[in-house]
Coordinates of C-alpha atoms and ligand atoms in Angstrom, one line a residue:
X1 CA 0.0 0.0 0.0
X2 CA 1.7 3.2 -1.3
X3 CA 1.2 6.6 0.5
X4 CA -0.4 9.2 -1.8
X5 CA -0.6 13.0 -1.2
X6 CA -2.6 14.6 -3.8
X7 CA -2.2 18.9 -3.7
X8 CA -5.5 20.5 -4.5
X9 CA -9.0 19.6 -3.7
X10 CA -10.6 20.8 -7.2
X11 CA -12.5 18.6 -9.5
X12 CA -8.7 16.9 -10.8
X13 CA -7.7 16.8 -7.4
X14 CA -10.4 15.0 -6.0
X15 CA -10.7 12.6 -9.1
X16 CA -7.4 11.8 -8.6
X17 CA -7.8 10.9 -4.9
X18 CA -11.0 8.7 -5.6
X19 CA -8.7 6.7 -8.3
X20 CA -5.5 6.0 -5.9
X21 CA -7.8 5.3 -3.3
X22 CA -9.6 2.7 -5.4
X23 CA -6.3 1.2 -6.5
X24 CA -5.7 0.3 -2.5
X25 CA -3.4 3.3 -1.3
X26 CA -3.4 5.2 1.3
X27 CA -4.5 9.0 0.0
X28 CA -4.3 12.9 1.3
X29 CA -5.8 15.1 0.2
X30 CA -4.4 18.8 0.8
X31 CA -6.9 21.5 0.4
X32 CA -5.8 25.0 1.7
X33 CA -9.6 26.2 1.7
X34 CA -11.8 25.3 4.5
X35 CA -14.0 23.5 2.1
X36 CA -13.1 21.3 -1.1
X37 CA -14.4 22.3 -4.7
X38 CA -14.9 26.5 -4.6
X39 CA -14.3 27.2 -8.2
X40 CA -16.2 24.1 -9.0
X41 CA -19.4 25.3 -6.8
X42 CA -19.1 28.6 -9.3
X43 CA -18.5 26.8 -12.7
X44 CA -21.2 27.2 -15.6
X45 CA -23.2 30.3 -13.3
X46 CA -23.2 27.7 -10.7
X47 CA -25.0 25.1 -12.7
X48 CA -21.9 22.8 -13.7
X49 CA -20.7 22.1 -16.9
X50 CA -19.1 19.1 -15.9
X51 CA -18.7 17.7 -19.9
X52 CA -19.8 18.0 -23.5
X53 CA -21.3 15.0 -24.5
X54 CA -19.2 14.6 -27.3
X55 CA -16.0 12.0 -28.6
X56 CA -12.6 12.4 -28.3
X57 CA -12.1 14.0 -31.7
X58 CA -14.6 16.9 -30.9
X59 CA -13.2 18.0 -27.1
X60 CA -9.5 18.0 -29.0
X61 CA -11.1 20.2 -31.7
X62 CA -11.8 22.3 -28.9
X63 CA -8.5 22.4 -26.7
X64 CA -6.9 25.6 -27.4
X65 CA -3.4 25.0 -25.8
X66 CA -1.6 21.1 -26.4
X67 CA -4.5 19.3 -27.5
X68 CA -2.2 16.4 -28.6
X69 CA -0.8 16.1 -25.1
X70 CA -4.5 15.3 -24.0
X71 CA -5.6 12.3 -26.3
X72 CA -3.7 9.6 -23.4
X73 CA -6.1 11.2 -20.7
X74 CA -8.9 11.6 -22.8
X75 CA -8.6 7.7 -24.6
X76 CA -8.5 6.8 -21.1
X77 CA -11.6 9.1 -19.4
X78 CA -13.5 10.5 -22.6
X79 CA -16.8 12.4 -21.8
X80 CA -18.9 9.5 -22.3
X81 CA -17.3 7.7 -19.4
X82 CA -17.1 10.8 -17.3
X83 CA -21.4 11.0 -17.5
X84 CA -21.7 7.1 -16.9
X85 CA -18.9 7.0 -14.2
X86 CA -21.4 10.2 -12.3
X87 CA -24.3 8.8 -13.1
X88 CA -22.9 5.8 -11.2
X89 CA -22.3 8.1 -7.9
X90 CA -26.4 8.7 -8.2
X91 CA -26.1 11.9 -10.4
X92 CA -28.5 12.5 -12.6
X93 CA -27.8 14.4 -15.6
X94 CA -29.1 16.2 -18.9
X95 CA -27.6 17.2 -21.7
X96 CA -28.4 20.4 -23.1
X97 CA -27.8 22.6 -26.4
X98 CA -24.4 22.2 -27.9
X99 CA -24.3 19.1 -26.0
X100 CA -23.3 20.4 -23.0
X101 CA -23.5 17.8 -19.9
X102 CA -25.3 19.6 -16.7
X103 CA -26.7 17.7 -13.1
X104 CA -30.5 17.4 -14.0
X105 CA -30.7 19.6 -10.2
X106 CA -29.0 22.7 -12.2
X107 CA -26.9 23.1 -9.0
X108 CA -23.2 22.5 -8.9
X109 CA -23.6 21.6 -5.1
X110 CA -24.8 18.2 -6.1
X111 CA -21.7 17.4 -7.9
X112 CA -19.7 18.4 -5.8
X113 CA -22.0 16.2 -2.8
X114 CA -21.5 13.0 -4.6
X115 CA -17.6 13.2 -4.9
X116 CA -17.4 14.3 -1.5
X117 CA -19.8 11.1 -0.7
X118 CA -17.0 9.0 -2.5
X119 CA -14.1 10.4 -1.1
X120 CA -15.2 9.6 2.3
X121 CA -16.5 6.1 1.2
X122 CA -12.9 5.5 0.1
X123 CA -11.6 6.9 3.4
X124 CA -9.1 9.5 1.4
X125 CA -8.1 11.6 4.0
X126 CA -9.2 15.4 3.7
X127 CA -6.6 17.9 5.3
X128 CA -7.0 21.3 5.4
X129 CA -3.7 23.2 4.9
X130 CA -1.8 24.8 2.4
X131 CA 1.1 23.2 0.7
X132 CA 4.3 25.6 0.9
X133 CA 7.0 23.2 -0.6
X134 CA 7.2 19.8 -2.7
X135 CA 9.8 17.8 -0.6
X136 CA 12.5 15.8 -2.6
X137 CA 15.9 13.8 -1.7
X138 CA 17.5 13.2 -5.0
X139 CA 15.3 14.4 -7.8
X140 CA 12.4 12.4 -6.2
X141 CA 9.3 13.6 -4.3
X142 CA 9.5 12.3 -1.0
X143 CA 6.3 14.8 1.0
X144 CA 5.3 18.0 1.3
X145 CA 6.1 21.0 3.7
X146 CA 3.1 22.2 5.3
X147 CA 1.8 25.8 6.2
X148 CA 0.7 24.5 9.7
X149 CA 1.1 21.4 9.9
X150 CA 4.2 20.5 9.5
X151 CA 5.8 18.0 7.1
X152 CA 3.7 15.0 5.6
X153 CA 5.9 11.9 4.1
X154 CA 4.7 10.1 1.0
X155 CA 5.8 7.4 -2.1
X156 CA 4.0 9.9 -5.0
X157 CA 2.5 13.1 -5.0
X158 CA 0.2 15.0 -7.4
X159 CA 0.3 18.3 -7.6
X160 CA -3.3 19.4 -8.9
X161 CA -3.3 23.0 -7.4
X162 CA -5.0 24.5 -9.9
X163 CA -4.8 27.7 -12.5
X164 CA -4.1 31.2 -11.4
X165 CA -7.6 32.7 -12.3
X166 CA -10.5 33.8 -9.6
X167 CA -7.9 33.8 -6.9
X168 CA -11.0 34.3 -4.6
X169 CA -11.5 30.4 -5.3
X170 CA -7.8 29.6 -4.1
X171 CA -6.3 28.9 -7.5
X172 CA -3.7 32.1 -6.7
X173 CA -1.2 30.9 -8.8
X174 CA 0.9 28.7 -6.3
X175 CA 1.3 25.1 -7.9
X176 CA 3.2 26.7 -10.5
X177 CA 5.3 28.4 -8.0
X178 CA 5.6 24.8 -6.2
X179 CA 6.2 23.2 -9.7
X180 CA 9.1 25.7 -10.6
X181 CA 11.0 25.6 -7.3
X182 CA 11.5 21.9 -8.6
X183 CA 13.2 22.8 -11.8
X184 CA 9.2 22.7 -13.8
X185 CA 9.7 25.4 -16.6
X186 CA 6.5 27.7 -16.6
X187 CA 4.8 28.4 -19.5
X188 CA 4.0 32.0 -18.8
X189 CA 0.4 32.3 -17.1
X190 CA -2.2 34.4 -19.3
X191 CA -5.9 35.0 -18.7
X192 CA -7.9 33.0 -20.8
X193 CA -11.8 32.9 -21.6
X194 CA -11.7 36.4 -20.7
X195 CA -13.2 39.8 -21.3
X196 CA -11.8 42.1 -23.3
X197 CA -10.6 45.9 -22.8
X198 CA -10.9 48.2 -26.1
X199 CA -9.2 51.5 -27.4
X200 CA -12.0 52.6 -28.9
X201 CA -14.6 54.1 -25.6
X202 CA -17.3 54.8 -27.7
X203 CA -18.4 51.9 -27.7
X204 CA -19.0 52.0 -23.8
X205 CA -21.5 54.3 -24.6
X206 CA -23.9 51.7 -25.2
X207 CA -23.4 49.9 -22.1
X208 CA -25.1 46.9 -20.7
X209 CA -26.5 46.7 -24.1
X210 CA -26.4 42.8 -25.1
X211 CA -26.0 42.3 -28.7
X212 CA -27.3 38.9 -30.3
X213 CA -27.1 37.2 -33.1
X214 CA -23.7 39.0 -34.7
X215 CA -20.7 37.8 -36.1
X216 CA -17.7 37.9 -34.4
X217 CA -14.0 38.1 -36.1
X218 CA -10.8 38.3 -34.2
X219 CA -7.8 39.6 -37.2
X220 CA -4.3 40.1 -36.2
X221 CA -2.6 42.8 -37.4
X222 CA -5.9 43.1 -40.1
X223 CA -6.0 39.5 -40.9
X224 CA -8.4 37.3 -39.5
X225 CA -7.8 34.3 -37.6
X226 CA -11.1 33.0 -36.0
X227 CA -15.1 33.7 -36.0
X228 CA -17.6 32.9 -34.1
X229 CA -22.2 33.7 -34.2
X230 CA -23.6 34.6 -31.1
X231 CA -24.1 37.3 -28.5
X232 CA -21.9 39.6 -27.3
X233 CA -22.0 42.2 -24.1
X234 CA -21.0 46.1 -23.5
X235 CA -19.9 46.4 -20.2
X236 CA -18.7 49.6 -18.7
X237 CA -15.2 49.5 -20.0
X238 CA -14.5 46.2 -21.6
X239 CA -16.4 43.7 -24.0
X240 CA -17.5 40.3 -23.0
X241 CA -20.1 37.7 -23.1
X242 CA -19.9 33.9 -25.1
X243 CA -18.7 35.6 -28.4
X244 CA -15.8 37.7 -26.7
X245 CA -14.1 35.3 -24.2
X246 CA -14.1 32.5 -27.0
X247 CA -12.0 34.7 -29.1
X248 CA -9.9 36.2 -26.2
X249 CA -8.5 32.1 -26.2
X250 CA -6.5 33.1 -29.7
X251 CA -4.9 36.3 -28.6
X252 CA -1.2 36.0 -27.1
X253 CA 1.0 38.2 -25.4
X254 CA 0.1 41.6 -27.4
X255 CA -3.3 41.6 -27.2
X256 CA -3.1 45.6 -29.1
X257 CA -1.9 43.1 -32.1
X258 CA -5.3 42.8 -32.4
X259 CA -9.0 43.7 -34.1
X260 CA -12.6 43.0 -33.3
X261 CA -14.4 43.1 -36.7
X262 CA -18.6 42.7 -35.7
X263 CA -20.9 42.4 -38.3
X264 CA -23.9 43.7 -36.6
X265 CA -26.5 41.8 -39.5
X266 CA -25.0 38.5 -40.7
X267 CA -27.8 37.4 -41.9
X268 CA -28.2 40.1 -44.5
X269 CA -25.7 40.3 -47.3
X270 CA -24.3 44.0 -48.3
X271 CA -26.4 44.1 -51.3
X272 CA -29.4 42.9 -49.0
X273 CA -28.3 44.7 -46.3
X274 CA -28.5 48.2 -48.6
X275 CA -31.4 47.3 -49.9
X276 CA -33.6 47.5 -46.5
X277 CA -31.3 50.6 -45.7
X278 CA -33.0 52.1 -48.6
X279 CA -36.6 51.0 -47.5
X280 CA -36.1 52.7 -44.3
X281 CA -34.0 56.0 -46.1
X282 CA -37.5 56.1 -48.1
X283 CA -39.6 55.6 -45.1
X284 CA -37.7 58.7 -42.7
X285 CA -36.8 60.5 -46.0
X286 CA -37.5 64.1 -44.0
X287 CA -36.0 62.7 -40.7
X288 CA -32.5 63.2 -39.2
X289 CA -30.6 60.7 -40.0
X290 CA -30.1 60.0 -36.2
X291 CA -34.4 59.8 -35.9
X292 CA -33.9 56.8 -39.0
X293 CA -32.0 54.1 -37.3
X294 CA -34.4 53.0 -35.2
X295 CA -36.2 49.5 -37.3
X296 CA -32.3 48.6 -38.2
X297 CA -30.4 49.1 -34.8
X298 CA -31.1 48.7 -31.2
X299 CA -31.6 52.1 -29.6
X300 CA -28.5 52.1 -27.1
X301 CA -26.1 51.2 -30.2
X302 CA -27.8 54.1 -32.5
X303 CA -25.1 56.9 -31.1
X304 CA -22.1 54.8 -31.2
X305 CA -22.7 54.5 -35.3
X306 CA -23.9 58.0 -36.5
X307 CA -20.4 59.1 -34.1
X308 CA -18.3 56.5 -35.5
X309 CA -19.5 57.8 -39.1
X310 CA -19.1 60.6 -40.6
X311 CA -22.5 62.0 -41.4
X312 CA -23.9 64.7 -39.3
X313 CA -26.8 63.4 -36.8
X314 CA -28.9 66.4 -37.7
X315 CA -28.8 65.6 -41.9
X316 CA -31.9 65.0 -43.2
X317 CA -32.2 61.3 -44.9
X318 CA -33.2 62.4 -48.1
X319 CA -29.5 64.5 -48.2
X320 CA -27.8 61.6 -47.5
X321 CA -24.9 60.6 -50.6
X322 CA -24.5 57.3 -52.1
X323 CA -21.1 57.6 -50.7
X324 CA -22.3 58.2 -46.8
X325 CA -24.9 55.3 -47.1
X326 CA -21.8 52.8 -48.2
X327 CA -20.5 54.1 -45.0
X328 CA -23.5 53.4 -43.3
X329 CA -23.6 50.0 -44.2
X330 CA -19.5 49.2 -44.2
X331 CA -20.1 50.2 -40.6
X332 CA -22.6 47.9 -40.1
X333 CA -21.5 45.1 -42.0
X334 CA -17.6 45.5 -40.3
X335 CA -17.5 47.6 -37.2
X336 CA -13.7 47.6 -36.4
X337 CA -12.9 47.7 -32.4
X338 CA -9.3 47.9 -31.9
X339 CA -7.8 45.9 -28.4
X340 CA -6.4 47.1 -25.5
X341 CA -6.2 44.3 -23.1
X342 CA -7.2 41.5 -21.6
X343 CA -9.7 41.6 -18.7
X344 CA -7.1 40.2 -15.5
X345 CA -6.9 36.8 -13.9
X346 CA -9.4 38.2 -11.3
X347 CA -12.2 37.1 -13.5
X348 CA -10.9 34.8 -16.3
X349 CA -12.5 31.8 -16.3
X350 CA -9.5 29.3 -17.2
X351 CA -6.1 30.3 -17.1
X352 CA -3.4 29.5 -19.9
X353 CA 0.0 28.8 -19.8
X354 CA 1.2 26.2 -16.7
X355 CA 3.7 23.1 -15.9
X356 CA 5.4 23.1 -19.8
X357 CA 3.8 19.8 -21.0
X358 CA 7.4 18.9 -22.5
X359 CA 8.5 17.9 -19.4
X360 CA 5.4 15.8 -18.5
X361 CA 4.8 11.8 -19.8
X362 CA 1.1 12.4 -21.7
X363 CA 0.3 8.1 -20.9
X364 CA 1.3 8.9 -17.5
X365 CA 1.2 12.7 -16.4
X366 CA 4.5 11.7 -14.3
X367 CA 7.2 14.6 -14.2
X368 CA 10.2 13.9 -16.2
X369 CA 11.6 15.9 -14.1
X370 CA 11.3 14.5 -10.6
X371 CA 10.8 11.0 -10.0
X372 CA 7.0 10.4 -7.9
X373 CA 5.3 13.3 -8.6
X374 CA 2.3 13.7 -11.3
X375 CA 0.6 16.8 -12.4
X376 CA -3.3 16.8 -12.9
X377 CA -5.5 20.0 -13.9
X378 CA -5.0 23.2 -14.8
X379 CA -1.6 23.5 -13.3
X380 CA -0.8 21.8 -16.6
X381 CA 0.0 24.3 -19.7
X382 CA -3.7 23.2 -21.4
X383 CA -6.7 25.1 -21.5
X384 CA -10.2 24.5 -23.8
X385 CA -12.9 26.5 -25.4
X386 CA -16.2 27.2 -23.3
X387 CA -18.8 23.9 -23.3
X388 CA -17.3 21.8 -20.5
X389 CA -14.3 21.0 -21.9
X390 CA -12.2 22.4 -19.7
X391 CA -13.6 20.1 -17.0
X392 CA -13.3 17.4 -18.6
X393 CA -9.4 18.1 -18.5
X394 CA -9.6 18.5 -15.1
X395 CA -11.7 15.3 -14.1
X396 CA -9.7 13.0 -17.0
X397 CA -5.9 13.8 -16.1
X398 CA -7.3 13.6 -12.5
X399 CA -8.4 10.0 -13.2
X400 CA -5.0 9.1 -15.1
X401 CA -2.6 11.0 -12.0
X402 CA -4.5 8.7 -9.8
X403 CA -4.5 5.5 -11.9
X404 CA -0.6 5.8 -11.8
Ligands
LIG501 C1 -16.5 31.3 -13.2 C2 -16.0 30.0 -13.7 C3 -16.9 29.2 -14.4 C4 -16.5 28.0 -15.0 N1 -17.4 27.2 -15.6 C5 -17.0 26.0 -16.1 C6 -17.9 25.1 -16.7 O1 -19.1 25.3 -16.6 N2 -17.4 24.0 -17.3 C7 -16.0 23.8 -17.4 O2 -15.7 22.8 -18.1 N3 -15.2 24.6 -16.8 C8 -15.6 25.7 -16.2 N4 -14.6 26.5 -15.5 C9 -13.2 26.1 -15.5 C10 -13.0 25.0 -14.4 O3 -13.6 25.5 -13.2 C11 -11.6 24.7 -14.2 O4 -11.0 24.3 -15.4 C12 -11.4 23.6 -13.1 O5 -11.9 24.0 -11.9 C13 -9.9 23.2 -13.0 O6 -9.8 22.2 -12.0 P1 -8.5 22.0 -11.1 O7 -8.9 20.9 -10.1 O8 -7.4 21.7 -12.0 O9 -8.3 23.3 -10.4 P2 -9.2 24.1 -9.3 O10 -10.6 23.9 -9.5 O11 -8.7 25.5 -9.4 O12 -8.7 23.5 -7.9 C14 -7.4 23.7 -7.4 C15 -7.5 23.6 -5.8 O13 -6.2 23.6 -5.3 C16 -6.2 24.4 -4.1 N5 -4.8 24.8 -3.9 C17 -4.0 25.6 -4.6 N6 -2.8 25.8 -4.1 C18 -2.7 24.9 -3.0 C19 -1.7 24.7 -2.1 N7 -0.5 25.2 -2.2 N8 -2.0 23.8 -1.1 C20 -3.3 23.2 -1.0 N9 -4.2 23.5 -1.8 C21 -4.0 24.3 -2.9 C22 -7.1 25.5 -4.4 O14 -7.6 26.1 -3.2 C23 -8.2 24.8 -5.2 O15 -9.3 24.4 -4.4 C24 -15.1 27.7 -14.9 C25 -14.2 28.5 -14.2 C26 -14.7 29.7 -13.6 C27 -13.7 30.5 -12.9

């Protein structure tokens, strides 16, 4: 019987317990909160995402960072598995649009109830401390310096502590710090599935304004490189909502590299597009062109076009130039927004960068590095789109840490 302390009590964390434990070991569990599972009691607006019910070949599809790295954990624990193994524990789940795996009680609570049922059926022992060092005599983990409670011996550690984003939840950052005093390299940590900060503030003016059904294009440097349909919000001073934090996932270090292009009616081609421009020029003919907006635009968004144009509010539609109605409809069609930043860690929902994956075994998540210790979670350098995948990361390198 091997003694296994496992650093984090987050969804990998606390898979990983439940699958040494099963394999006969004696098993920690470190948890510097008072109470396992904080970030995963917030997780999908506190509903649970816990998967997408989906194959193997659709959650890659959807890793952003080292998708290949994942296809050992994901062979092993795929989505499929993941909704039988809690429907097993006496969850009971749904599956909703875009095939995203929820508890059928919409509460998070309930997931995080039946792992904590398991974990004490399996008698893993739950300790409440922070881990301030990884112990090691020869490049090999050998226990772990506690904040209070001293030092804990063990034959293998995993270190599942977690990203660096909503530090409220206790992800703060410090498995990578625990990882690097070891000789880990660290990917450098970005927010990821983020909001986003603009240079252009007109655009604020129309805030809390929720714009639906547009198209979204992220270009670098004026070429584009991903696009997305959906809704998207105005916030007081930064973008955000589905649309945004999916494309924040493809911006790197310089996020003023890069371009929001919104098409405000994708379902209306230009020459379409013009054409019902025209119906309502004809219909507000003796208007102001700011009084003619109205069957075309939300009201909130109408000031942030006429002053991003360059026709005067107070010009009368029927005065209005071929020229001034292309740039009507070029604003519509491709409103530009340039980026400033990223919203911070304080409220990115998974955080990029990590435990470089080169120096990880993908069939085994052991460290090259240091012999006895395994990495599970986001501590690793991998991070998804939005839809449960991210999750699923979490709960499948949690299962493979453990089964090693
Ligand atoms: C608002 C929000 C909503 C989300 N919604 C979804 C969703 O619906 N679906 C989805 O797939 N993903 C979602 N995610 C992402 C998902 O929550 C994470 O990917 C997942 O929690 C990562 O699991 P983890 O176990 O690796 O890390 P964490 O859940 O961060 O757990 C790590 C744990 O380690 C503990 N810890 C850290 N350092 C130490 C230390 N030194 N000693 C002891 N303990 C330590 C922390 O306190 C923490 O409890 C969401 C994230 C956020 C922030």
């Amino acid at each position: 019987m091997a003694k296994v302390i496992i650093i984090g009590g987050g969804p990998a964390g606390m898979m990983a317990a439940l699958r040494a434990a099963k394999n006969q070991n004696e098993v920690f569990l470190i948890e510097k909160n008072k109470n396992l599972g904080k970030k995963l009691l917030i997780t999908g607006k506190g509903r649970c995402n816990l998967t997408n019910y989906s194959d193997l070949n659709n959650h890659i599809k959807n890793i952003v960072d080292q998708p290949e790295f994942m296809y050992s954990s994901l062979a092993e624990f795929d989505a499929y598995r993941l909704y039988y193994f809690f429907e097993g524990l006496g969850l009971k789940l749904k599956i909703e649009r875009g095939d995203r795996v929820f508890p059928k009680s919409n509460r998070s609570q309930s997931v995080l109830r039946v792992l904590q049922k398991e974990l004490y059926k399996n008698e893993v022992k739950i300790i409440t401390d922070q881990v301030i060092e990884i112990l090691t005599e020869a490049q090999t983990a050998v226990g772990v310096k506690l904040k209070f409670g001293g030092q804990l011996k063990a034959d293998k550690i995993i270190l599942a502590a977690g990203g660096a984003s909503y530090p409220q939840t206790g992800s703060d950052g410090s498995g990578f710090k625990l990882a690097k005093a070891l000789g880990h390299q660290i990917t450098k940590p970005e927010p990821g599935l983020c909001g986003l900060k603009t240079k252009n503030k007109l655009i604020y003016e129309a805030e809390s304004l929720k714009l639906k059904y547009i198209e979204l294009k992220l270009l670098k440097n004026e070429k584009e490189i991903y696009s997305v349909f959906g809704d998207l919000n105005i916030r007081e001073d930064y973008l955000d909502g589905p649309l945004v934090i999916s494309a924040s996932m493809f911006i790197d270090q310089n996020p003023a590299d890069y371009q929001l292009e919104i098409d405000l009616k994708p379902a209306l081609d230009y020459q379409s597009l013009d054409q019902r421009i025209l119906r309502d020029f004809e219909k507000y003919a003796n208007k102001f062109f700011a009084n003619s907006l109205g069957d075309l635009l939300p009201q909130k968004l109408i000031p942030v076009i006429i002053k991003s144009s360059s026709i005067a509010y107070n010009k009368t539609v029927n005065q209005i130039t071929a020229a001034e109605r292309e740039e009507l409809l070029s604003l519509l069609k491709s409103f530009k927004i340039e980026i400033k930043a990223k919203k911070g860690f304080k409220r990115s929902i998974v955080t990029r960068g990590g435990v470089n994956t080169a120096e990880i075994n993908p069939k085994t998540l052991a460290s090259k590095l240091i012999e006895n210790l395994y990495f599970a979670g986001e501590v690793i350098d991998v991070a998804a789109l939005t839809g449960g995948y991210n999750l699923q990361i979490a709960f499948a390198t949690g299962y493979k840490a453990g089964s090693n």
